[in-house]
Structures are given as C-alpha cells and as structure tokens.
C-alpha cells in the first residue's frame, strides 16, 4: 500500500468509524447470529492475490457487523461498561501507526516516559497514595487487563513471601491467599498461575451487603498460621463484579499487614469513580495496599486494552520479573536511570498504550471526565429510585457506584423472561447475576454516549415486559 493509497483507505476507515459512532444507537445491541454463522460466510482459503480495501470494508458491513455486540451503544447496560471515546480511538490509531516497541526505555524513550508521566497523572486524579507515584518508592504500569495486573501482583507477593527464592528454586513452601467469596474470577486464576493453588485460596465470608467480613479473614489467617501455613497475600475488592460491593479496605489492609501478607486492591471498575472528590472515600485504606488495579478501559473512556497497575514498592515487582539476557543489555538500563517496563509485566513486547490515556485526559480535561462520571452516577441513582418506587420490583443490593442490581418480585422465572424479552428486542442489553441464590438483574450505567432518555427507555422496556408476562 503506497502512502497515497493508505491516505485514501485511511480516510475511508476513519469515515467508517465516525459513521458507526453516529449510528451505533440504532443497531440491535446484542448480536443475533447463531454459532458458526460468521465463519460460514468466509472463504475457506485465504485469497491468492491481494484485494482492494473497499472489498474489506464491504465484507466488514455484510459479514462482520451482524456478529458484533455493540459495547459502544448508549443502550448497552450489560456486564461492566467498556467505554471508548474519539480521542482514545485516535491515540490507538497513532500508536498503531508508530508501531513502536516499548519493552525497554532504550527501544523508544518517549513511550516509557509518557507512560510514567500519564500514570503519575492518573494516580493524582484518583487521589491514590503518594507511594504509588514514580517519584516515590512505587509507580504505575499499563497492563492489558486487570487479570494481568492481578497476576503480576500475585507473583510479586509470592516472591516476597518466600524471600525472593521461588523464582530460583521452584519451591513454594505453604503459602495461602485470601479474598472474599465475591471476588472476580481473575483472582483465582492468578493464584493458580502463580503456583499457590486454588486449594490454598481461602474465600472469606461476606456481610449482608456482600462486603468482606474482616473478622472472618482474621480467623482464617490465624487458623492457617497455627497449621504452619504462610499467609502470602490478601486481595480486597472495591466494587465487586456481581454487585459492586466495597470491601472494608482499611480493616482488611491492617489484618493483612499484621500477618505480613501482601495487600492487593482490585478496583478494576469502581476505582475510576474516585476521580470525583465526593467519591474519594472509595480509596479509604488504599494507603495500606502494596498494589492496586483500576481499568481506564472500563470507565475512563479509554478503549481496551488499558489496565492501570500501581505498586507501592517497585523493587519487589522488578526483582520478581526481571531477567536480563545479553542481547537486551544497554547503557541506559545499566545506568539504573531509566524504567524498563518489560520488568513490570509478563510479556516482553509492549504497545504504546499511554498515548490513548494522554489524548483522553487532554481532550476532556479532568473536569470533563468528572462531568461524565458524575452524570453516570446521577443516572444510576435515578434508575435505582425508579426500581425502588415500583411496586413489583425491588433493589437486590446497595448501589454505591454505577450498577443497579434488582429483581421482579415474581421470582427467577419472571426475571429470566423479562431479561430475555428485553434483550431480544435489540433496544437494550443487560445481564444477570445470582445474589442470595436468586436470579438478579443488573444494569451498569457507564457507556460514553448514554443519556437519561436511554436509561428511561430501558426501564420502560423492562416494566412493559413485566406487565405483559
Ligand atoms: C472487570 C473486572 C476484572 C477483570 O478485568 P479484565 O481487565 O477484563 O481482566 C477484575 N476485577 C474486577 C473487580 C472487575 O470489575
């Protein structure tokens, strides 16, 4: 593709995305294709000779689009939002255009320095403790997902618990880990991969609001110590995936510290809300954390992938993950004056993701970001009040951030039918969870383009589906 051909195709591609964002509201939110339907339309063998870009855009419209679920639709209320924005899309485009590899400072100094700078900005914006700043003992690093962020933290926790010997010897001893029964599945996955093992992961009970019970945590840790185990790590969640429950971070952190365990805080979704002064309380107790994760790719308008991991002591992470082969040796690294982010993650290669958040923060400004997050919270409270006032519906959990968990009083079958009816309409999409063994509907409000009229319409669809049962 010559530069001129690229310019023409590139303009067409940007035009395609712009039109998509204009029209996304009108698409059926949940894809309706049957399994295998997309592949059945693709040629079994790759083309022998090259094709024009228009042919690809045509197939994109005809074959791919019916198989897309529209996460950027303002009518998307499922799972947790993964919101994007125009400045983020442009950052992604330019990052791809540069095609740079930021594994070491030396392989693209600006990629590393912008990442360090933007992560320090993010720490300030979210009111995170000073120790997480690169100018202090810690620092932030961009990972692909919260799952990777938590994995990397678990590896550092494991090494610290064994005096940084497991990497060499492969010996673990008897390490144990603790999290609540409501923790995200990525915690168990990380504990497995780190070699600690699911059987050594203790699930702490929760209270009536689904938050971790510190007394139970303490009891489990004492029992393990008495049995000769070494508590290695405690994971608290700020905003659980089921119901956005908030663990008592301060009390959990104190218990973790008392037993010498690494303390990790998973705030993948809810952490972004701390950009608002009135929501800073979400980070109460985070000053006790050894590591902390938040996903700007959920609720800070920065498209996947962008997970922000912060550590209070970067040395522990680097000691855990650094292996320096001869072919990567260079003067800057040896001088110790630079950060090599390859030592902060599992992979070696890394994309220039800092551009995305840099563009987002500069486009919106902190005020602009606060405006949109605050509006999401307002809409969530509004929906929660409608649920509360409706005689046939009830709230199933507190609503601390941007998720409403609710039920029709008619039981599991009625709720399943309401959800299926609304989702099949294509006009809105939401999902469910189980709380107290009961099917619970959940709507997360955090899509970039969601306005009050979209939430109102979704609620109308729900109440109508309930009435015609
Ligand atoms: C979404 C979420 C995760 C997983 O995030 P990924 O980036 O998809 O790995 C983990 N924990 C919590 C609390 C989440 O909300």
Tab-separated table of C-alpha atoms and ligand atoms in Angstrom:
chain	number	residue	atom	x	y	z
A	1	UNK	CA	0.000	0.000	0.000
A	2	UNK	CA	1.576	3.268	-1.076
A	3	UNK	CA	1.306	6.307	1.196
A	4	UNK	CA	-1.339	7.766	-1.131
A	5	UNK	CA	-3.354	4.550	-1.170
A	6	UNK	CA	-3.045	4.450	2.605
A	7	UNK	CA	-4.297	8.023	2.849
A	8	UNK	CA	-7.389	7.191	0.779
A	9	UNK	CA	-8.126	3.927	2.593
A	10	UNK	CA	-7.361	5.562	5.941
A	11	UNK	CA	-9.814	8.370	5.289
A	12	UNK	CA	-12.421	5.785	4.365
A	13	UNK	CA	-11.709	3.851	7.559
A	14	UNK	CA	-11.983	6.949	9.757
A	15	UNK	CA	-15.189	7.878	7.941
A	16	UNK	CA	-16.448	4.343	8.597
A	17	UNK	CA	-15.765	4.641	12.346
A	18	UNK	CA	-17.281	8.134	12.514
A	19	UNK	CA	-20.464	6.912	10.844
A	20	UNK	CA	-20.545	3.862	13.095
A	21	UNK	CA	-20.432	6.039	16.194
A	22	UNK	CA	-23.215	8.221	14.756
A	23	UNK	CA	-25.415	5.208	14.046
A	24	UNK	CA	-24.470	2.775	16.815
A	25	UNK	CA	-27.559	3.721	18.839
A	26	UNK	CA	-29.797	2.227	16.116
A	27	UNK	CA	-28.145	-1.193	15.960
A	28	UNK	CA	-29.681	-4.126	17.879
A	29	UNK	CA	-27.346	-4.078	20.892
A	30	UNK	CA	-26.892	-7.826	21.319
A	31	UNK	CA	-25.691	-9.698	18.226
A	32	UNK	CA	-28.265	-12.200	16.994
A	33	UNK	CA	-26.041	-14.511	14.921
A	34	UNK	CA	-26.064	-18.268	15.513
A	35	UNK	CA	-22.784	-20.038	16.347
A	36	UNK	CA	-20.702	-20.552	13.179
A	37	UNK	CA	-22.746	-18.092	11.103
A	38	UNK	CA	-19.878	-15.634	10.661
A	39	UNK	CA	-17.294	-18.240	9.645
A	40	UNK	CA	-19.719	-19.868	7.235
A	41	UNK	CA	-19.594	-16.690	5.142
A	42	UNK	CA	-15.799	-16.510	4.983
A	43	UNK	CA	-13.862	-18.227	2.176
A	44	UNK	CA	-12.248	-21.455	3.389
A	45	UNK	CA	-8.850	-20.457	1.959
A	46	UNK	CA	-7.026	-17.094	2.099
A	47	UNK	CA	-7.026	-15.092	-1.157
A	48	UNK	CA	-4.146	-15.889	-3.528
A	49	UNK	CA	-3.882	-12.334	-4.785
A	50	UNK	CA	-4.455	-9.069	-2.972
A	51	UNK	CA	-7.855	-7.389	-2.796
A	52	UNK	CA	-8.881	-3.719	-2.764
A	53	UNK	CA	-9.629	-2.075	0.596
A	54	UNK	CA	-13.245	-1.426	-0.491
A	55	UNK	CA	-13.797	-5.192	-0.611
A	56	UNK	CA	-12.711	-5.466	3.007
A	57	UNK	CA	-14.990	-2.628	4.117
A	58	UNK	CA	-17.879	-4.245	2.236
A	59	UNK	CA	-17.375	-7.572	3.996
A	60	UNK	CA	-16.992	-5.721	7.260
A	61	UNK	CA	-20.503	-4.337	6.779
A	62	UNK	CA	-22.061	-7.529	5.460
A	63	UNK	CA	-20.336	-10.359	7.317
A	64	UNK	CA	-18.785	-8.912	10.445
A	65	UNK	CA	-21.259	-6.281	11.659
A	66	UNK	CA	-24.178	-8.695	12.219
A	67	UNK	CA	-21.861	-10.614	14.550
A	68	UNK	CA	-20.961	-7.578	16.659
A	69	UNK	CA	-22.482	-6.852	20.058
A	70	UNK	CA	-22.406	-3.100	20.393
A	71	UNK	CA	-20.491	-2.246	23.537
A	72	UNK	CA	-20.376	1.388	22.422
A	73	UNK	CA	-24.160	1.623	22.132
A	74	UNK	CA	-25.767	4.006	24.631
A	75	UNK	CA	-28.286	1.170	25.173
A	76	UNK	CA	-25.581	-1.195	26.458
A	77	UNK	CA	-26.034	-1.899	30.183
A	78	UNK	CA	-24.576	-5.424	30.387
A	79	UNK	CA	-21.625	-6.811	32.399
A	80	UNK	CA	-19.492	-3.757	33.093
A	81	UNK	CA	-19.199	-0.969	30.585
A	82	UNK	CA	-16.074	-0.857	28.434
A	83	UNK	CA	-16.325	2.695	27.247
A	84	UNK	CA	-14.253	4.265	24.485
A	85	UNK	CA	-14.064	7.788	23.103
A	86	UNK	CA	-12.908	9.559	19.971
A	87	UNK	CA	-9.595	10.807	21.436
A	88	UNK	CA	-8.816	7.294	22.636
A	89	UNK	CA	-9.549	5.812	19.197
A	90	UNK	CA	-7.197	8.365	17.644
A	91	UNK	CA	-4.500	7.547	20.198
A	92	UNK	CA	-4.862	3.886	19.267
A	93	UNK	CA	-4.559	4.737	15.574
A	94	UNK	CA	-1.393	6.745	16.024
A	95	UNK	CA	0.077	4.114	18.320
A	96	UNK	CA	-0.501	1.557	15.548
A	97	UNK	CA	0.958	3.991	13.024
A	98	UNK	CA	4.146	4.339	15.042
A	99	UNK	CA	4.239	0.582	15.572
A	100	UNK	CA	6.836	1.103	18.234
A	101	UNK	CA	8.007	-1.476	20.763
A	102	UNK	CA	8.388	-0.066	24.269
A	103	UNK	CA	9.882	-3.041	26.098
A	104	UNK	CA	12.882	-1.005	27.246
A	105	UNK	CA	13.386	2.713	27.731
A	106	UNK	CA	16.068	2.432	25.057
A	107	UNK	CA	13.686	0.910	22.477
A	108	UNK	CA	11.547	4.102	22.451
A	109	UNK	CA	12.282	6.546	25.273
A	110	UNK	CA	9.110	8.604	24.740
A	111	UNK	CA	6.871	5.539	25.110
A	112	UNK	CA	8.295	4.841	28.552
A	113	UNK	CA	8.447	8.433	29.743
A	114	UNK	CA	4.918	9.273	28.607
A	115	UNK	CA	3.643	6.126	30.345
A	116	UNK	CA	5.368	7.053	33.604
A	117	UNK	CA	4.023	10.578	33.375
A	118	UNK	CA	0.433	9.660	32.497
A	119	UNK	CA	0.340	7.036	35.246
A	120	UNK	CA	1.503	9.658	37.761
A	121	UNK	CA	-1.271	11.939	36.478
A	122	UNK	CA	-3.788	9.120	36.903
A	123	UNK	CA	-2.640	8.470	40.482
A	124	UNK	CA	-3.123	12.165	41.263
A	125	UNK	CA	-6.520	12.280	39.514
A	126	UNK	CA	-7.808	9.315	41.537
A	127	UNK	CA	-6.359	10.521	44.840
A	128	UNK	CA	-4.154	7.438	45.170
A	129	UNK	CA	-1.482	7.337	47.896
A	130	UNK	CA	1.867	9.034	47.235
A	131	UNK	CA	3.790	5.766	47.440
A	132	UNK	CA	2.259	4.799	44.072
A	133	UNK	CA	3.995	7.689	42.305
A	134	UNK	CA	7.095	7.051	40.203
A	135	UNK	CA	8.810	9.859	42.112
A	136	UNK	CA	8.358	7.857	45.321
A	137	UNK	CA	9.049	4.168	46.017
A	138	UNK	CA	6.450	2.789	43.625
A	139	UNK	CA	4.902	3.583	40.290
A	140	UNK	CA	2.282	2.662	37.760
A	141	UNK	CA	2.423	0.444	34.711
A	142	UNK	CA	-0.089	-0.224	31.945
A	143	UNK	CA	-1.157	-3.863	31.571
A	144	UNK	CA	-3.535	-5.365	29.041
A	145	UNK	CA	-6.203	-6.343	31.587
A	146	UNK	CA	-6.926	-6.334	35.308
A	147	UNK	CA	-6.354	-10.077	35.161
A	148	UNK	CA	-2.741	-9.461	34.131
A	149	UNK	CA	-2.358	-6.687	36.695
A	150	UNK	CA	-3.538	-9.010	39.456
A	151	UNK	CA	-1.366	-11.867	38.182
A	152	UNK	CA	1.759	-9.726	38.227
A	153	UNK	CA	0.899	-8.554	41.755
A	154	UNK	CA	0.374	-12.174	42.881
A	155	UNK	CA	3.785	-13.147	41.510
A	156	UNK	CA	5.475	-10.329	43.428
A	157	UNK	CA	3.511	-11.313	46.546
A	158	UNK	CA	4.631	-14.920	46.188
A	159	UNK	CA	8.271	-13.921	45.807
A	160	UNK	CA	8.187	-11.555	48.747
A	161	UNK	CA	6.592	-14.261	50.910
A	162	UNK	CA	9.404	-16.701	50.085
A	163	UNK	CA	12.236	-14.177	50.426
A	164	UNK	CA	12.524	-13.955	46.620
A	165	UNK	CA	13.613	-17.571	46.281
A	166	UNK	CA	10.736	-19.308	44.470
A	167	UNK	CA	11.813	-17.937	41.100
A	168	UNK	CA	15.122	-19.793	41.515
A	169	UNK	CA	14.207	-22.914	43.441
A	170	UNK	CA	10.644	-23.523	42.312
A	171	UNK	CA	9.883	-24.229	45.984
A	172	UNK	CA	6.796	-22.537	47.346
A	173	UNK	CA	6.533	-23.690	50.920
A	174	UNK	CA	2.989	-23.460	52.269
A	175	UNK	CA	1.573	-20.212	51.004
A	176	UNK	CA	-2.043	-19.187	51.461
A	177	UNK	CA	-4.110	-16.413	49.897
A	178	UNK	CA	-7.360	-14.710	50.942
A	179	UNK	CA	-10.153	-12.959	49.142
A	180	UNK	CA	-13.922	-12.724	49.542
A	181	UNK	CA	-16.422	-15.129	48.055
A	182	UNK	CA	-17.467	-12.240	45.766
A	183	UNK	CA	-14.002	-11.627	44.260
A	184	UNK	CA	-13.537	-11.654	40.494
A	185	UNK	CA	-12.574	-14.957	38.881
A	186	UNK	CA	-9.285	-13.382	37.765
A	187	UNK	CA	-8.097	-13.612	41.376
A	188	UNK	CA	-8.423	-17.384	41.454
A	189	UNK	CA	-6.831	-17.623	38.021
A	190	UNK	CA	-3.834	-15.551	39.168
A	191	UNK	CA	-3.463	-17.658	42.320
A	192	UNK	CA	-3.418	-20.790	40.144
A	193	UNK	CA	-0.882	-19.406	37.677
A	194	UNK	CA	1.338	-18.117	40.492
A	195	UNK	CA	1.521	-21.718	41.709
A	196	UNK	CA	-0.146	-21.022	45.049
A	197	UNK	CA	-3.117	-23.148	44.032
A	198	UNK	CA	-6.896	-22.779	44.324
A	199	UNK	CA	-6.941	-25.071	47.356
A	200	UNK	CA	-4.796	-22.553	49.210
A	201	UNK	CA	-7.076	-19.669	48.323
A	202	UNK	CA	-9.430	-19.039	51.253
A	203	UNK	CA	-12.783	-17.491	50.420
A	204	UNK	CA	-13.752	-15.092	53.176
A	205	UNK	CA	-17.447	-14.721	54.058
A	206	UNK	CA	-19.313	-11.532	53.254
A	207	UNK	CA	-21.891	-9.478	55.128
A	208	UNK	CA	-25.492	-8.755	54.087
A	209	UNK	CA	-24.162	-6.142	51.622
A	210	UNK	CA	-21.697	-8.617	50.055
A	211	UNK	CA	-18.599	-6.944	51.551
A	212	UNK	CA	-15.783	-8.980	53.099
A	213	UNK	CA	-16.088	-9.749	56.815
A	214	UNK	CA	-12.739	-8.751	58.377
A	215	UNK	CA	-13.361	-10.906	61.480
A	216	UNK	CA	-13.662	-13.989	59.291
A	217	UNK	CA	-10.495	-13.044	57.401
A	218	UNK	CA	-8.614	-12.727	60.688
A	219	UNK	CA	-9.909	-16.104	61.882
A	220	UNK	CA	-8.909	-17.870	58.663
A	221	UNK	CA	-5.426	-16.354	58.782
A	222	UNK	CA	-4.918	-17.337	62.421
A	223	UNK	CA	-6.031	-20.899	61.675
A	224	UNK	CA	-3.583	-21.130	58.790
A	225	UNK	CA	-0.696	-19.749	60.817
A	226	UNK	CA	-1.479	-22.248	63.569
A	227	UNK	CA	-1.408	-25.016	60.958
A	228	UNK	CA	2.060	-23.958	59.765
A	229	UNK	CA	0.958	-22.105	56.632
A	230	UNK	CA	2.330	-18.740	55.484
A	231	UNK	CA	-0.328	-16.150	54.594
A	232	UNK	CA	1.175	-14.584	51.468
A	233	UNK	CA	-1.464	-12.302	50.063
A	234	UNK	CA	-4.867	-10.745	50.741
A	235	UNK	CA	-7.000	-9.349	47.902
A	236	UNK	CA	-9.751	-6.828	48.651
A	237	UNK	CA	-12.273	-5.672	46.059
A	238	UNK	CA	-13.568	-2.143	45.644
A	239	UNK	CA	-16.662	-2.758	43.528
A	240	UNK	CA	-17.276	-6.479	43.098
A	241	UNK	CA	-18.392	-7.727	39.717
A	242	UNK	CA	-21.679	-9.186	40.915
A	243	UNK	CA	-22.954	-6.179	42.833
A	244	UNK	CA	-20.167	-3.519	43.215
A	245	UNK	CA	-19.827	-4.301	46.925
A	246	UNK	CA	-16.990	-2.419	48.613
A	247	UNK	CA	-14.768	-4.415	50.960
A	248	UNK	CA	-13.655	-2.562	54.136
A	249	UNK	CA	-10.222	-1.872	52.674
A	250	UNK	CA	-8.699	-0.225	55.750
A	251	UNK	CA	-9.594	-3.017	58.166
A	252	UNK	CA	-8.657	-5.741	55.693
A	253	UNK	CA	-5.342	-3.993	54.992
A	254	UNK	CA	-4.500	-3.779	58.702
A	255	UNK	CA	-5.103	-7.506	59.137
A	256	UNK	CA	-3.008	-8.315	56.062
A	257	UNK	CA	-0.155	-6.185	57.398
A	258	UNK	CA	-0.300	-7.725	60.838
A	259	UNK	CA	0.339	-11.116	59.236
A	260	UNK	CA	2.996	-9.805	56.861
A	261	UNK	CA	0.881	-10.579	53.793
A	262	UNK	CA	0.970	-8.605	50.549
A	263	UNK	CA	-2.184	-6.492	50.202
A	264	UNK	CA	-3.697	-6.126	46.725
A	265	UNK	CA	-6.758	-3.990	45.948
A	266	UNK	CA	-8.892	-4.779	42.894
A	267	UNK	CA	-10.817	-1.639	41.927
A	268	UNK	CA	-10.975	-2.522	38.228
A	269	UNK	CA	-14.337	-0.896	37.627
A	270	UNK	CA	-15.161	1.323	40.591
A	271	UNK	CA	-11.752	2.961	41.053
A	272	UNK	CA	-12.453	5.362	38.190
A	273	UNK	CA	-15.263	6.986	40.195
A	274	UNK	CA	-12.655	8.283	42.646
A	275	UNK	CA	-11.900	10.960	40.047
A	276	UNK	CA	-14.793	12.736	41.817
A	277	UNK	CA	-13.932	14.389	45.135
A	278	UNK	CA	-17.269	13.155	46.540
A	279	UNK	CA	-16.292	9.547	45.665
A	280	UNK	CA	-12.725	9.639	47.058
A	281	UNK	CA	-13.923	7.586	50.009
A	282	UNK	CA	-13.695	4.590	47.667
A	283	UNK	CA	-9.937	4.770	48.208
A	284	UNK	CA	-10.060	4.944	52.013
A	285	UNK	CA	-7.496	2.433	53.256
A	286	UNK	CA	-5.744	2.052	49.899
A	287	UNK	CA	-2.697	3.669	51.535
A	288	UNK	CA	-2.169	0.229	53.104
A	289	UNK	CA	-2.048	-1.500	49.713
A	290	UNK	CA	1.081	-2.990	48.183
A	291	UNK	CA	-0.640	-2.986	44.811
A	292	UNK	CA	-3.813	-1.624	43.276
A	293	UNK	CA	-5.550	-2.036	39.922
A	294	UNK	CA	-8.072	0.125	38.072
A	295	UNK	CA	-9.197	-0.229	34.443
A	296	UNK	CA	-9.464	3.005	32.459
A	297	UNK	CA	-10.736	0.666	29.716
A	298	UNK	CA	-13.929	0.244	31.713
A	299	UNK	CA	-14.957	3.669	32.886
A	300	UNK	CA	-12.427	6.278	31.790
A	301	UNK	CA	-13.231	6.452	28.076
A	302	UNK	CA	-10.043	4.663	27.029
A	303	UNK	CA	-10.685	1.715	24.755
A	304	UNK	CA	-9.491	-1.798	25.563
A	305	UNK	CA	-6.771	-2.547	26.412
A	306	UNK	CA	-5.708	-0.319	29.279
A	307	UNK	CA	-5.429	-1.583	32.822
A	308	UNK	CA	-3.511	0.534	35.336
A	309	UNK	CA	-1.495	-1.327	37.963
A	310	UNK	CA	0.140	0.644	40.766
A	311	UNK	CA	2.663	-0.729	43.234
A	312	UNK	CA	3.997	0.871	46.404
A	313	UNK	CA	7.420	-0.801	46.100
A	314	UNK	CA	8.561	-1.188	42.504
A	315	UNK	CA	11.687	-3.067	43.597
A	316	UNK	CA	9.611	-6.079	44.639
A	317	UNK	CA	7.970	-6.237	41.214
A	318	UNK	CA	11.195	-5.763	39.266
A	319	UNK	CA	13.080	-8.321	41.390
A	320	UNK	CA	10.279	-10.778	40.595
A	321	UNK	CA	10.055	-10.265	36.838
A	322	UNK	CA	13.457	-9.100	35.615
A	323	UNK	CA	15.584	-11.474	33.550
A	324	UNK	CA	18.254	-9.695	31.515
A	325	UNK	CA	19.656	-11.597	28.547
A	326	UNK	CA	22.804	-10.365	26.830
A	327	UNK	CA	21.009	-9.167	23.702
A	328	UNK	CA	18.929	-6.668	25.698
A	329	UNK	CA	21.852	-5.181	27.636
A	330	UNK	CA	22.269	-1.455	27.071
A	331	UNK	CA	23.858	1.546	28.705
A	332	UNK	CA	20.637	3.234	29.847
A	333	UNK	CA	19.466	0.088	31.637
A	334	UNK	CA	22.864	-0.479	33.275
A	335	UNK	CA	22.928	3.126	34.497
A	336	UNK	CA	19.758	2.479	36.532
A	337	UNK	CA	18.464	5.900	35.476
A	338	UNK	CA	15.549	4.605	33.408
A	339	UNK	CA	12.473	2.416	33.726
A	340	UNK	CA	12.281	-0.728	31.603
A	341	UNK	CA	8.612	-1.677	31.709
A	342	UNK	CA	9.289	-5.201	30.415
A	343	UNK	CA	10.337	-5.857	34.046
A	344	UNK	CA	6.841	-4.894	35.243
A	345	UNK	CA	4.814	-7.366	33.141
A	346	UNK	CA	4.739	-10.949	31.860
A	347	UNK	CA	5.392	-10.244	28.186
A	348	UNK	CA	8.497	-8.685	26.724
A	349	UNK	CA	6.967	-6.674	23.879
A	350	UNK	CA	4.688	-3.799	24.675
A	351	UNK	CA	2.480	-1.408	22.745
A	352	UNK	CA	2.495	2.369	23.147
A	353	UNK	CA	-0.769	2.496	25.093
A	354	UNK	CA	-0.008	5.640	27.091
A	355	UNK	CA	-0.942	7.711	24.032
A	356	UNK	CA	-4.600	6.739	24.450
A	357	UNK	CA	-4.996	7.957	28.014
A	358	UNK	CA	-2.833	11.012	27.297
A	359	UNK	CA	-5.199	12.027	24.488
A	360	UNK	CA	-8.264	11.263	26.626
A	361	UNK	CA	-7.097	13.330	29.601
A	362	UNK	CA	-6.060	16.237	27.377
A	363	UNK	CA	-9.273	16.174	25.334
A	364	UNK	CA	-11.704	16.078	28.262
A	365	UNK	CA	-9.581	17.677	30.938
A	366	UNK	CA	-10.087	16.410	34.482
A	367	UNK	CA	-13.273	18.491	34.689
A	368	UNK	CA	-14.713	16.871	31.576
A	369	UNK	CA	-14.007	13.375	32.863
A	370	UNK	CA	-15.567	14.279	36.195
A	371	UNK	CA	-18.637	15.638	34.424
A	372	UNK	CA	-19.293	12.363	32.577
A	373	UNK	CA	-18.623	10.045	35.525
A	374	UNK	CA	-20.825	12.216	37.737
A	375	UNK	CA	-23.599	12.050	35.132
A	376	UNK	CA	-23.341	8.233	35.050
A	377	UNK	CA	-23.740	8.200	38.812
A	378	UNK	CA	-26.744	10.506	38.614
A	379	UNK	CA	-28.423	8.250	36.041
A	380	UNK	CA	-27.686	5.213	38.202
A	381	UNK	CA	-29.351	6.815	41.212
A	382	UNK	CA	-32.296	7.769	39.046
A	383	UNK	CA	-32.759	4.185	37.833
A	384	UNK	CA	-32.368	2.909	41.357
A	385	UNK	CA	-35.143	5.289	42.517
A	386	UNK	CA	-37.463	4.024	39.765
A	387	UNK	CA	-36.841	0.440	40.867
A	388	UNK	CA	-37.412	1.381	44.470
A	389	UNK	CA	-40.713	3.122	43.722
A	390	UNK	CA	-42.124	0.333	41.546
A	391	UNK	CA	-44.457	-1.997	43.475
A	392	UNK	CA	-43.345	-5.114	41.546
A	393	UNK	CA	-39.574	-4.570	41.661
A	394	UNK	CA	-37.022	-4.432	44.464
A	395	UNK	CA	-33.383	-3.457	44.825
A	396	UNK	CA	-31.219	-6.514	45.467
A	397	UNK	CA	-28.076	-4.764	46.734
A	398	UNK	CA	-26.841	-1.308	47.717
A	399	UNK	CA	-25.891	0.996	44.817
A	400	UNK	CA	-22.559	2.592	45.749
A	401	UNK	CA	-21.381	3.334	42.188
A	402	UNK	CA	-22.843	2.717	38.702
A	403	UNK	CA	-24.564	-0.663	38.956
A	404	UNK	CA	-28.190	-1.335	39.895
A	405	UNK	CA	-28.990	-4.904	40.981
A	406	UNK	CA	-32.728	-5.527	41.076
A	407	UNK	CA	-35.452	-8.137	40.800
A	408	UNK	CA	-39.059	-8.510	39.851
A	409	UNK	CA	-40.880	-9.928	42.870
A	410	UNK	CA	-42.277	-12.747	40.697
A	411	UNK	CA	-39.206	-14.985	41.162
A	412	UNK	CA	-36.414	-16.382	38.940
A	413	UNK	CA	-38.615	-17.376	36.025
A	414	UNK	CA	-40.247	-13.977	35.761
A	415	UNK	CA	-36.858	-12.256	35.883
A	416	UNK	CA	-35.379	-14.546	33.255
A	417	UNK	CA	-38.336	-13.882	30.984
A	418	UNK	CA	-38.089	-10.111	31.423
A	419	UNK	CA	-34.376	-10.164	30.604
A	420	UNK	CA	-34.814	-12.406	27.558
A	421	UNK	CA	-37.669	-10.300	26.224
A	422	UNK	CA	-35.831	-7.001	26.522
A	423	UNK	CA	-32.543	-8.347	25.157
A	424	UNK	CA	-34.318	-9.984	22.206
A	425	UNK	CA	-35.885	-6.620	21.318
A	426	UNK	CA	-32.412	-5.331	20.469
A	427	UNK	CA	-33.301	-1.987	22.022
A	428	UNK	CA	-31.313	-2.527	25.213
A	429	UNK	CA	-28.964	-5.155	26.621
A	430	UNK	CA	-28.357	-6.061	30.248
A	431	UNK	CA	-27.241	-9.207	32.084
A	432	UNK	CA	-27.787	-11.004	35.376
A	433	UNK	CA	-26.049	-12.409	38.418
A	434	UNK	CA	-27.051	-14.526	41.412
A	435	UNK	CA	-27.343	-12.921	44.823
A	436	UNK	CA	-28.560	-14.938	47.799
A	437	UNK	CA	-29.203	-17.776	45.354
A	438	UNK	CA	-31.738	-15.666	43.468
A	439	UNK	CA	-31.571	-14.598	39.837
A	440	UNK	CA	-30.814	-10.886	39.916
A	441	UNK	CA	-30.950	-8.436	37.024
A	442	UNK	CA	-28.134	-5.923	36.790
A	443	UNK	CA	-27.724	-2.750	34.787
A	444	UNK	CA	-24.391	-0.919	34.665
A	445	UNK	CA	-24.537	2.689	33.503
A	446	UNK	CA	-21.221	3.923	32.177
A	447	UNK	CA	-21.347	3.994	28.420
A	448	UNK	CA	-19.815	7.126	26.887
A	449	UNK	CA	-22.980	8.110	24.995
A	450	UNK	CA	-25.669	7.012	27.460
A	451	UNK	CA	-28.165	9.747	28.319
A	452	UNK	CA	-31.198	9.850	30.584
A	453	UNK	CA	-33.532	9.001	27.674
A	454	UNK	CA	-31.673	5.689	27.087
A	455	UNK	CA	-31.982	4.652	30.723
A	456	UNK	CA	-35.635	5.689	30.730
A	457	UNK	CA	-36.309	3.653	27.596
A	458	UNK	CA	-34.605	0.551	29.009
A	459	UNK	CA	-36.664	0.850	32.193
A	460	UNK	CA	-39.865	1.237	30.121
A	461	UNK	CA	-38.966	-1.926	28.206
A	462	UNK	CA	-38.400	-3.781	31.473
A	463	UNK	CA	-41.650	-2.684	33.119
A	464	UNK	CA	-43.572	-3.387	29.913
A	465	UNK	CA	-42.076	-6.877	29.657
A	466	UNK	CA	-43.027	-7.461	33.301
A	467	UNK	CA	-46.611	-6.261	32.734
A	468	UNK	CA	-47.206	-8.490	29.691
A	469	UNK	CA	-45.909	-11.643	31.468
B	1	LIG	C1	-13.703	-6.334	35.126
B	1	LIG	C2	-13.066	-6.756	36.390
B	1	LIG	C3	-11.966	-7.607	36.385
B	1	LIG	C4	-11.399	-8.184	35.117
B	1	LIG	O1	-10.908	-7.183	34.271
B	1	LIG	P1	-10.127	-7.569	32.923
B	1	LIG	O2	-9.445	-6.292	32.562
B	1	LIG	O3	-11.167	-7.978	31.946
B	1	LIG	O4	-9.179	-8.669	33.238
B	1	LIG	C5	-11.404	-7.934	37.591
B	1	LIG	N1	-11.896	-7.467	38.741
B	1	LIG	C6	-12.953	-6.644	38.797
B	1	LIG	C7	-13.460	-6.152	40.112
B	1	LIG	C8	-13.575	-6.258	37.609
B	1	LIG	O5	-14.607	-5.407	37.660
